[in-house]
XYZ file of C-alpha atoms in Angstrom:
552
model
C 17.330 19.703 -6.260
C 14.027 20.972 -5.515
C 12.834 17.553 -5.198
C 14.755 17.392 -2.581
C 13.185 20.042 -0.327
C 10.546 19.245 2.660
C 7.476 20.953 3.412
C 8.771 21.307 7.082
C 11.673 23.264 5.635
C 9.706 25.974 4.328
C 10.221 28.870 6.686
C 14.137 27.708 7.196
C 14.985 27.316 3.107
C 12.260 30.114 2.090
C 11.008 27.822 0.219
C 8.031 30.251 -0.703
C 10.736 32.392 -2.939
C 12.261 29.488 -4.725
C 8.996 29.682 -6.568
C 8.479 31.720 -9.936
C 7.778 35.337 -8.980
C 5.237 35.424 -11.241
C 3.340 32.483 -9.867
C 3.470 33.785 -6.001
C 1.176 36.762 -5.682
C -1.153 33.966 -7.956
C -1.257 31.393 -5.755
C -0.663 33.415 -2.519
C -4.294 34.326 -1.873
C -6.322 31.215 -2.902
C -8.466 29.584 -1.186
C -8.453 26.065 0.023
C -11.369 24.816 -2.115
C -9.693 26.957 -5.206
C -6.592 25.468 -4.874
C -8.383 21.681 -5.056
C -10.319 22.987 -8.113
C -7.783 25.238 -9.799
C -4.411 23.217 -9.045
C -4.936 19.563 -8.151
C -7.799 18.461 -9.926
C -7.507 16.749 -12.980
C -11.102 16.288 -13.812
C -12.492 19.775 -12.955
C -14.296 21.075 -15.817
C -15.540 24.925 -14.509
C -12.449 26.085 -13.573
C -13.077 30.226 -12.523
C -9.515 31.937 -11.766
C -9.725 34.489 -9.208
C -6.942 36.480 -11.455
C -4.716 35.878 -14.300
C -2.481 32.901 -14.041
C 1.337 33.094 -15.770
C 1.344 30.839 -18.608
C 3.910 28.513 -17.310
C 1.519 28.040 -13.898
C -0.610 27.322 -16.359
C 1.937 25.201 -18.645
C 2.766 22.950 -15.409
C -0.105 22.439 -14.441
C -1.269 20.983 -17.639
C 2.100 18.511 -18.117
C 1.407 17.156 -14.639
C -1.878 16.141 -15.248
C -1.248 15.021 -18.833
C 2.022 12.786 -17.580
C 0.090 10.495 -15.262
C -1.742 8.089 -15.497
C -5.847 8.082 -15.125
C -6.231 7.106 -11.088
C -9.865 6.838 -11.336
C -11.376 3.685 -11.617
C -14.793 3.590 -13.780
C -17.241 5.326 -11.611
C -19.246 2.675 -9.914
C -22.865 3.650 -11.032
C -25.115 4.983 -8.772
C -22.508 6.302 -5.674
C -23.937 9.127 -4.100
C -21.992 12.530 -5.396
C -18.994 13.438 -2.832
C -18.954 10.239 -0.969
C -15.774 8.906 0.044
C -16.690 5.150 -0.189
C -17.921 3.024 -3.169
C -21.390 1.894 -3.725
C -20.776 -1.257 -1.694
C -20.530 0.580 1.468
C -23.553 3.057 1.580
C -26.351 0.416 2.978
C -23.225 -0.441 6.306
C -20.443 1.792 6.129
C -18.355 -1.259 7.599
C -19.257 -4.343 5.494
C -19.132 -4.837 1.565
C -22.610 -5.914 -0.190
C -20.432 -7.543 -2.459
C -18.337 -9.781 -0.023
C -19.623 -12.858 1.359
C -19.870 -12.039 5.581
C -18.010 -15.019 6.158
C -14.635 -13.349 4.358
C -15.238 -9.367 6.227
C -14.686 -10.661 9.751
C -11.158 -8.727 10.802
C -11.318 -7.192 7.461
C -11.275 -3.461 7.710
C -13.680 -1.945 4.942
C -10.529 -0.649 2.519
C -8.909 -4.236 2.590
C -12.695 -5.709 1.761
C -12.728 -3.636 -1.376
C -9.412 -4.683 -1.872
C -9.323 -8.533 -1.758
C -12.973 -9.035 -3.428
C -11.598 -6.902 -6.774
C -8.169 -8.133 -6.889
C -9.358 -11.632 -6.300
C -11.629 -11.716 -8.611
C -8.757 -10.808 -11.282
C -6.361 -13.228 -9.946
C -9.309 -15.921 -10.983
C -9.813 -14.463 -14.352
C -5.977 -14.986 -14.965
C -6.196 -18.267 -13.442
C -9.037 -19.282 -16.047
C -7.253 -17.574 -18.878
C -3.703 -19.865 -17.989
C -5.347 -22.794 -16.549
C -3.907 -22.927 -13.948
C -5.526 -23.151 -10.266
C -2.802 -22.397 -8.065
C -1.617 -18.671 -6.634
C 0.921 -17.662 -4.608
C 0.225 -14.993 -2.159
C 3.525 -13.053 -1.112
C 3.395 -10.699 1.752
C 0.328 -12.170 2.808
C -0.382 -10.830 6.060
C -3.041 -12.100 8.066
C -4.153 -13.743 4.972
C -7.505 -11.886 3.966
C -6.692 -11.938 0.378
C -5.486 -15.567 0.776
C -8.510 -17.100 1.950
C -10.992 -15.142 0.216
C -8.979 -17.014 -3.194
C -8.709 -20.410 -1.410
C -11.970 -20.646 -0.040
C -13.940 -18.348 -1.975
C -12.870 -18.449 -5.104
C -11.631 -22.484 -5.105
C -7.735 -22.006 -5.763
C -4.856 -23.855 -4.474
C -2.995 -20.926 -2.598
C 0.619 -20.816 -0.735
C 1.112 -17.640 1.300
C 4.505 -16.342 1.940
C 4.674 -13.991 4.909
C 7.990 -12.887 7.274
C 6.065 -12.408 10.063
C 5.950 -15.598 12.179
C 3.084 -13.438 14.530
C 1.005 -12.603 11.467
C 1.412 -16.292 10.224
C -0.200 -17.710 13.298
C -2.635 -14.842 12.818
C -3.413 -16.195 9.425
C -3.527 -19.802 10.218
C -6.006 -19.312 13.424
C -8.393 -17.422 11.055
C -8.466 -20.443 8.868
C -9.852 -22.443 11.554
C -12.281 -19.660 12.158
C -13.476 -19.477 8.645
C -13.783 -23.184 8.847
C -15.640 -22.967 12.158
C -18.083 -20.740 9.829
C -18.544 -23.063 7.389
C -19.465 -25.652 9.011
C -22.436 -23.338 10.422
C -23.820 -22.377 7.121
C -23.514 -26.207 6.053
C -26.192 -26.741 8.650
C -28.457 -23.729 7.680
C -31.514 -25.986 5.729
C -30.858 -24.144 2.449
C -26.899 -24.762 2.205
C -25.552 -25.876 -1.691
C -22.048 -26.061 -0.753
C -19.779 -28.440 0.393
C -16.869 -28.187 2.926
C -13.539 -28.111 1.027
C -11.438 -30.992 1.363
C -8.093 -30.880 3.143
C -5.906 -30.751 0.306
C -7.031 -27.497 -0.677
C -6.589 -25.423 2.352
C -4.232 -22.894 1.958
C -0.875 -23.105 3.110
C 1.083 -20.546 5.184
C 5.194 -20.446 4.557
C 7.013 -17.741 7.319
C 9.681 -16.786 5.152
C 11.583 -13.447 3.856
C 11.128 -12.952 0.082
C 15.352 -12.063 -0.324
C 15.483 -9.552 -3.537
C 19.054 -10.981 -3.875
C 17.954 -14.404 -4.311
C 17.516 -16.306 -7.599
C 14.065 -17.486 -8.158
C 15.409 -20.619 -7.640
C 15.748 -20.412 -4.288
C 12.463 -18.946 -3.885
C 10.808 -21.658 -5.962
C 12.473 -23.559 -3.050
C 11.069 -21.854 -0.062
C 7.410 -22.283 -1.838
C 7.987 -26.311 -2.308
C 8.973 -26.232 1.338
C 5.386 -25.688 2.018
C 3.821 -27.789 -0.271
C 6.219 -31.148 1.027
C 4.819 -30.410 4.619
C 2.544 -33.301 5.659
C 0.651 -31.208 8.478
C -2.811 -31.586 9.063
C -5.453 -29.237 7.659
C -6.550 -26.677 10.156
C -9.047 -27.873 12.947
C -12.556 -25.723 12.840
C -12.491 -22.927 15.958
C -15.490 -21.058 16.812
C -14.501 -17.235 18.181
C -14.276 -18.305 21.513
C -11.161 -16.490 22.637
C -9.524 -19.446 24.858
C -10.149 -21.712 22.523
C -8.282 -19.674 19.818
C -5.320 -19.445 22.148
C -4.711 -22.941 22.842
C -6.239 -23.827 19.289
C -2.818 -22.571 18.323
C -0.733 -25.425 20.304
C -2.989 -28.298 18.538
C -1.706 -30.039 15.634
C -4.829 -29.229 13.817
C -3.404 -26.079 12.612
C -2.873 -24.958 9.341
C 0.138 -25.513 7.446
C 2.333 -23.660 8.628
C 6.294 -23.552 8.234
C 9.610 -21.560 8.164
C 11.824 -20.971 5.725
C 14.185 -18.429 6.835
C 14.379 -16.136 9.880
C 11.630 -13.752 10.071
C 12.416 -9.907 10.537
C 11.244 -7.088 13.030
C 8.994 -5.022 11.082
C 9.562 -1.229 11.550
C 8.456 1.908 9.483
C 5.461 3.508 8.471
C 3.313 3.188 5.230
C 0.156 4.515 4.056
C -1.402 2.023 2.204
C -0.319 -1.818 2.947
C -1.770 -2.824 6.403
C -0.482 -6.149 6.715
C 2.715 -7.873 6.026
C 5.701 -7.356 7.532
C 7.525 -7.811 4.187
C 5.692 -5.162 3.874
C 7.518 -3.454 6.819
C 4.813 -2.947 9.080
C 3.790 -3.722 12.882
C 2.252 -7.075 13.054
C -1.357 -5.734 14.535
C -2.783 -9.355 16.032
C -6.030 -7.556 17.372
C -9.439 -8.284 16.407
C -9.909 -4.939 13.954
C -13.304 -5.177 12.639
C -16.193 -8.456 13.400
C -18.708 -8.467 11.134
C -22.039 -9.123 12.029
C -25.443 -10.054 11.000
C -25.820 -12.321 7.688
C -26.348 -9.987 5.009
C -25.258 -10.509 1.214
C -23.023 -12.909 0.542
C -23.066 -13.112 -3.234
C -19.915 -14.922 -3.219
C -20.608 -18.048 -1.348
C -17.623 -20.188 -0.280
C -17.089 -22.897 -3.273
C -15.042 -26.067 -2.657
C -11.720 -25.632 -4.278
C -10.102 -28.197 -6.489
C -8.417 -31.037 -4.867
C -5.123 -31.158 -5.274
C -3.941 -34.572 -7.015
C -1.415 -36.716 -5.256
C 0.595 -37.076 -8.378
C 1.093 -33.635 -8.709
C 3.884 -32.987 -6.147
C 5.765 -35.823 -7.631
C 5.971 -34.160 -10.692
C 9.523 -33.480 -11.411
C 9.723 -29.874 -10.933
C 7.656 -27.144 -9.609
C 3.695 -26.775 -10.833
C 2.257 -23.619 -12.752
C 0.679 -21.153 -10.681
C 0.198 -17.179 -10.899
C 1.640 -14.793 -8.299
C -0.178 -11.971 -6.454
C 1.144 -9.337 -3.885
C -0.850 -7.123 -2.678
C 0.664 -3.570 -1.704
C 3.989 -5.421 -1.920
C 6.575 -2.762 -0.761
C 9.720 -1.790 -1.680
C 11.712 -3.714 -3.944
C 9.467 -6.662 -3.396
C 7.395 -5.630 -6.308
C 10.444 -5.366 -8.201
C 11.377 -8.816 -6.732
C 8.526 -10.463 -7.810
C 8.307 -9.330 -11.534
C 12.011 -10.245 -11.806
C 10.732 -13.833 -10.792
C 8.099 -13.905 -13.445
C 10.247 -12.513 -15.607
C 12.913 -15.749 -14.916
C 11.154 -18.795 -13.721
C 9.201 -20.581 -16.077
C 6.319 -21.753 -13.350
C 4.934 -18.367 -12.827
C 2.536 -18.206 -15.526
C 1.107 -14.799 -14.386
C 1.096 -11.631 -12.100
C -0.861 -8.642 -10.518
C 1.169 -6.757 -8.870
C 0.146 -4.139 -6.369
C 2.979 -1.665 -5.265
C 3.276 0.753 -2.200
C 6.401 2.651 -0.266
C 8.100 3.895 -3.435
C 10.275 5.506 -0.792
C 11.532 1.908 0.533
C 12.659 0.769 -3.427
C 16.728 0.773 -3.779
C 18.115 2.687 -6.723
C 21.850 3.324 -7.193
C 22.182 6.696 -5.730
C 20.086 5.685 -2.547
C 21.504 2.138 -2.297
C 19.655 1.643 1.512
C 17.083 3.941 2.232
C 15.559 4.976 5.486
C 13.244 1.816 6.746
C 14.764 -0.893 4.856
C 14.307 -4.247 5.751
C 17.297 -6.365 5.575
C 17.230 -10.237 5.105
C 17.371 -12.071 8.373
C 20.089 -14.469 7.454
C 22.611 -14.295 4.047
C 22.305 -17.073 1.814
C 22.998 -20.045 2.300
C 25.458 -22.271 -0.327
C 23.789 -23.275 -3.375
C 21.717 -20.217 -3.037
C 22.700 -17.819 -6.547
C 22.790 -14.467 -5.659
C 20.710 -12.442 -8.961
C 23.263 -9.696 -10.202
C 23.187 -6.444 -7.889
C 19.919 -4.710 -9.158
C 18.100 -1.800 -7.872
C 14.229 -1.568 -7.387
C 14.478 1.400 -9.775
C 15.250 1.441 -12.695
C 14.404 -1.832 -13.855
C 14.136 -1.093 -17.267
C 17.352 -0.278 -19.752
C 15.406 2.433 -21.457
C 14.364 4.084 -18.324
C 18.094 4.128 -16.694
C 19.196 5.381 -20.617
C 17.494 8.781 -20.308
C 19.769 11.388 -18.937
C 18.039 12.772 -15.514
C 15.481 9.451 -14.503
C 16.746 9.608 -11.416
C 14.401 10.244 -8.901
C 15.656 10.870 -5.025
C 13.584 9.747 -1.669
C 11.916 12.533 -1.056
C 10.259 12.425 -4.862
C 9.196 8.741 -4.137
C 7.785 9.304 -0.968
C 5.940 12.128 -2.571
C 4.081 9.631 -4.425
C 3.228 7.525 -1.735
C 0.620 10.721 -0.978
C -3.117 10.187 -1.436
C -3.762 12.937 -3.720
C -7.962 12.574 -3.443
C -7.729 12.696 0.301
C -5.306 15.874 -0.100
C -8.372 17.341 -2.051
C -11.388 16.296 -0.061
C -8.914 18.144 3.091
C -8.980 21.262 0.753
C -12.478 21.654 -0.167
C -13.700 20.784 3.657
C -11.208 23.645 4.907
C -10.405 20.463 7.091
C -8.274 22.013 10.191
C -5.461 18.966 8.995
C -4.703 21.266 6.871
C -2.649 23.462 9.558
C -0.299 20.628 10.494
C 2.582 21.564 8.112
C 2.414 24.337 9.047
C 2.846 23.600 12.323
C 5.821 21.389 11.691
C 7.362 24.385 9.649
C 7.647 26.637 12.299
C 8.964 24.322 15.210
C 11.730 23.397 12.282
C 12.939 27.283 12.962
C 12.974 26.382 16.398
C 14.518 23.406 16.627
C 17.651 24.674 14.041
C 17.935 27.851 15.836
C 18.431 25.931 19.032
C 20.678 22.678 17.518
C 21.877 23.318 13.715
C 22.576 19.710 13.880
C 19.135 18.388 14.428
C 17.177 19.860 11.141
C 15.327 17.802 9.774
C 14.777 15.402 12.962
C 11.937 12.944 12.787
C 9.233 13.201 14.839
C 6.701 11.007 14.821
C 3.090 11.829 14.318
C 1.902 13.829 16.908
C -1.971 12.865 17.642
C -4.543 15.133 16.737
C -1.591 17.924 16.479
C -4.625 19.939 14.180
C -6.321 20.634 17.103
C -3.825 21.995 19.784
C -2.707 24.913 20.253
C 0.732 25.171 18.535
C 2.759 25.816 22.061
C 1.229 22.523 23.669
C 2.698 21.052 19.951
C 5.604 22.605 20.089
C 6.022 21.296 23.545
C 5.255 17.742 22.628
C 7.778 18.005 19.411
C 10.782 19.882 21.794
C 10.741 16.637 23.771
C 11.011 14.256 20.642
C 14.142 15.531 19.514
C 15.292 15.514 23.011
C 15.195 19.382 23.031
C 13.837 21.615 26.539
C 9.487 21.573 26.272
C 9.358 24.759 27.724
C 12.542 26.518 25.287
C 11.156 30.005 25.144
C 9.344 30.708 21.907
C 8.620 34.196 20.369
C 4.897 34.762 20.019
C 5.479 37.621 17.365
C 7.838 35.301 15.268
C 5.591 32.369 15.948
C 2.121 34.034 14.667
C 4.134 35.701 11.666
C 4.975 31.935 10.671
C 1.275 31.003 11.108
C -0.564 33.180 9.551
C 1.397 31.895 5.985
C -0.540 28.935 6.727
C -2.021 29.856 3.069
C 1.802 29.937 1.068
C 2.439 25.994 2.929
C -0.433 24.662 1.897
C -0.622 25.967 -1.863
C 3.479 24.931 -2.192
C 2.636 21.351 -0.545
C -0.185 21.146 -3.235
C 2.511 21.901 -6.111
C 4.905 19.429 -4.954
C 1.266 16.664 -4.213
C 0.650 17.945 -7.903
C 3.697 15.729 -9.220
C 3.668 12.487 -6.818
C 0.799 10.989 -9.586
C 3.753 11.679 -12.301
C 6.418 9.915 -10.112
C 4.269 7.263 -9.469
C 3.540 6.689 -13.391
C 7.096 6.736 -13.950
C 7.735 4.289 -11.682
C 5.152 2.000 -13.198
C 5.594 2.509 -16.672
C 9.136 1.334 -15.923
C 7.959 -1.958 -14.487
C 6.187 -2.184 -17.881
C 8.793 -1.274 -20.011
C 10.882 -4.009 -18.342
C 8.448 -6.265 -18.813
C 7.929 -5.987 -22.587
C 11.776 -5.413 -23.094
C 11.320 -9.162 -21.069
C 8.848 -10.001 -24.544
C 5.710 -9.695 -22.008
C 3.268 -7.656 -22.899
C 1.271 -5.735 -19.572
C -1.609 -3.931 -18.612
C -1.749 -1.126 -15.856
C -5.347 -1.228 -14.228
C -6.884 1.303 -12.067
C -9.096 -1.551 -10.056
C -9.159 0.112 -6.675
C -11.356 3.013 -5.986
C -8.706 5.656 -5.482
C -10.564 7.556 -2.684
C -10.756 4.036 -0.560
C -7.370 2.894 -1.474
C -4.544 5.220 -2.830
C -2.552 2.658 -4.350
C -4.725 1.517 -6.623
C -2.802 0.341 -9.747
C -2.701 -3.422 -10.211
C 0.165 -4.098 -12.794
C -1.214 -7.062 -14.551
C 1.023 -9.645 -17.374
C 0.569 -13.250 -18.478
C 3.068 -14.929 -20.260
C 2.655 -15.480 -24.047
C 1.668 -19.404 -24.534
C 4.279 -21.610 -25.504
């Protein structure tokens, strides 16, 4: 039941007392940086304890670390000590040495780390099945798509529910394009454009989880029948990229069922709205200047004519990146079942979001925009969680919201916070107190949402409180005692260590939840690999689940 608990219920549940006695005068008086060091650190070899821990402090602290799996990936040599981004970023803290310029415009610096690793494993498991076609699900703007299409020469269909972030993705197309065409006149170009056949193509469709892969096989050849042109080069010129989008030289682009509002919050994926997320259209990052671009665009493979008359559906392998919810569940169950998917790397996020039979719909849950339609075969009722039969054996797998959101939590950011002193550090705290507040005032409202308050660290906590009154539709000005209120602040210390000791287990819920996946994919007769490829401090969910199918 502890599980169960929230940090902002800490001064209403007493939450501090539910702990061990023994471990509370312990942990009571550390400081910040020895609670990174002495609690959540896996990896810190001089640990000095300020007093005598319990042996079961001790004892927990050990299984935590011991149950999950390794987040770092190997330490990229020569990164300066304590920096929060990899070696690619130290010469421009905006724009990967390792990406070609042409593939960081609109690409904030995490999803540039992102799509250059993860692309370059979708090739290597294109190589290893020969095959040359991906499909991208929960695409986005397409960053990852294009960098594999055009940089990397594969035949790629992206499925996205967003029919904003579609046109998004199809009117950068043009402007990669546009950019290609201006390095092909640079005297020293080697490359060639790529022909038409190979550009990729956008589908605005929901992934259902209650579909067979049938009918998603379906949605995917509705893309691939489309006879549009190939997009139409457009420089950045802002009018021309508006009415660029009414031309017929766009990018394939076509729906397959309704598209969906996106709502909800996540930490990691910043794109699709499969993933559940607002569609942002703006112009995030433009690179600029012409520095490194090791991976020059290559001319992917034509696509042969004869290949769509093939009866049936080619080969290709499937990629999502931070797909969330039961969408990573979705898509393993596909490769799992269809015989054309001939690989996967699989990238989860929003554990929170992922069904299970106790929490049938949780909170943000996206639900298909339309039912199915006749012929469609609905897959047996299955839950994101547990997929595997061994995992929903054991007695007590079950793991409730609040534990899965727990491991949406970026442990190494939690830690940098700690050692800094950073003054974030004070904002559940914050939220802790005007809980007492609020449930003296209306019983009925505990636990009320309120939305992130900007910069809360820094105000005083009566202009917060104020702020977080009006959210839950309660008086700004309700009288609040300053005596109560600064008793409830100065245990700043006692929220922050029992935050840390629930952030302790997220890496262990997380494992679970992946070694799951894996255990339903060998009980499937596939074996899998779980990868640490992103750099943990850059990109919290880092684990790419990665299987090929045995050959025939």
């Amino acid at each position: 039941s502890s599980q169960n608990l929230r940090i902002q219920e800490f001064f209403t549940e007493d939450l501090w007392h539910t702990l061990p006695s023994s471990w509370q005068p312990v942990l009571q008086d550390l400081s910040y940086p020895q609670i990174a060091d002495l609690l959540l650190d896996a990896t810190h070899g001089d640990r000095r304890y300020p007093s005598v821990w319990p042996l079961s402090l001790l004892a927990f602290r050990a299984t935590a670390h011991a149950l999950a799996f390794p987040r770092d990936c190997r330490r990229e040599r020569g990164r300066t000590p304590g920096s929060v981004k990899p070696e690619e970023f130290q010469e421009n803290q905006s724009q990967s040495s390792l990406l070609g310029h042409i593939f960081r415009k609109h690409v904030k610096p995490k999803k540039q780390h992102e799509i250059r690793k993860l692309g370059t494993l979708v090739k290597q498991l294109c190589d290893q099945t020969d095959c040359s076609r991906v499909v991208d699900v929960g695409s986005g703007q397409g960053h990852l798509t294009r960098f594999l299409s055009f940089g990397l020469g594969l035949t790629v269909t992206a499925i996205e529910a967003d029919h904003t972030l579609v046109a998004v993705a199809s009117r950068f197309d043009g402007q990669l394009l546009w950019a290609l065409e201006k390095e092909k006149q640079k005297k020293n170009c080697s490359f060639q454009l790529p022909t038409s056949q190979s550009f990729p193509r956008h589908v605005a469709g929901w992934v259902n989880p209650k579909a067979s892969w049938e009918a998603f096989i379906k949605q995917l050849s509705t893309a691939d029948s489309s006879s549009e042109a190939p997009p139409t080069p457009s420089g950045p010129s802002k009018k021309r990229l508006r009415s660029s989008e009414h031309r017929r030289g766009r990018p394939r682009e076509v729906q397959t069922h309704g598209s969906t509002d996106s709502d909800g919050q996540s930490r990691d994926s910043e794109s699709s709205s499969q993933h559940q997320l607002s569609g942002r259209t703006s112009e995030e990052q433009t690179s600029s200047g012409d520095c490194c671009s090791c991976l020059q665009p290559v001319c992917p493979e034509p696509v042969h004519p004869e290949e769509n008359s093939l009866p049936g559906y080619p080969d290709f392998v499937l990629t999502g990146l931070h797909a969330c919810g039961d969408l990573s569940a979705t898509l393993l169950r596909h490769f799992v079942s269809c015989p054309h998917v001939r690989g996967i790397t699989s990238v989860a996020c929003c554990y929170m979001k992922i069904t299970t039979k106790e929490n049938p719909a949780p909170p943000g849950l996206v639900e298909p925009p339309a039912p199915l339609t006749p012929g469609q075969e609905p897959v047996p009722s299955e839950f994101g969680y547990p997929m595997s039969s061994w995992v929903r054996g054991l007695s007590g797998h079950q793991l409730s919201y609040k534990a899965r959101e727990g491991a949406c939590h970026a442990v190494e950011d939690y830690v940098r916070r700690l050692r800094e002193e950073s003054e974030l550090l004070r904002t559940h705290c914050y939220r802790a107190t005007l809980e007492t507040f609020i449930r003296d005032t209306r019983p009925d409202l505990r636990r009320a949402g309120i939305q992130t308050i900007k910069k809360a660290h820094l105000l005083p906590f009566t202009e917060y409180a104020r702020l977080g009154l009006a959210r839950v539709g309660l008086p700004p000005e309700l009288p609040l005692d300053p005596e109560r209120v600064e008793t409830m602040l100065r245990q700043q210390g006692r929220v922050v260590v029992y935050f840390s000791l629930a952030l302790l287990l997220a890496p262990v819920v997380e494992t679970l939840v992946l070694l799951d996946r894996m255990i339903y994919l060998q009980e499937n007769g596939v074996d899998s690999q779980l990868v640490a490829l992103f750099d943990p401090n850059f990109s919290p969910r880092n684990f790419v689940l990665v299987a090929l199918k045995p050959r025939e």
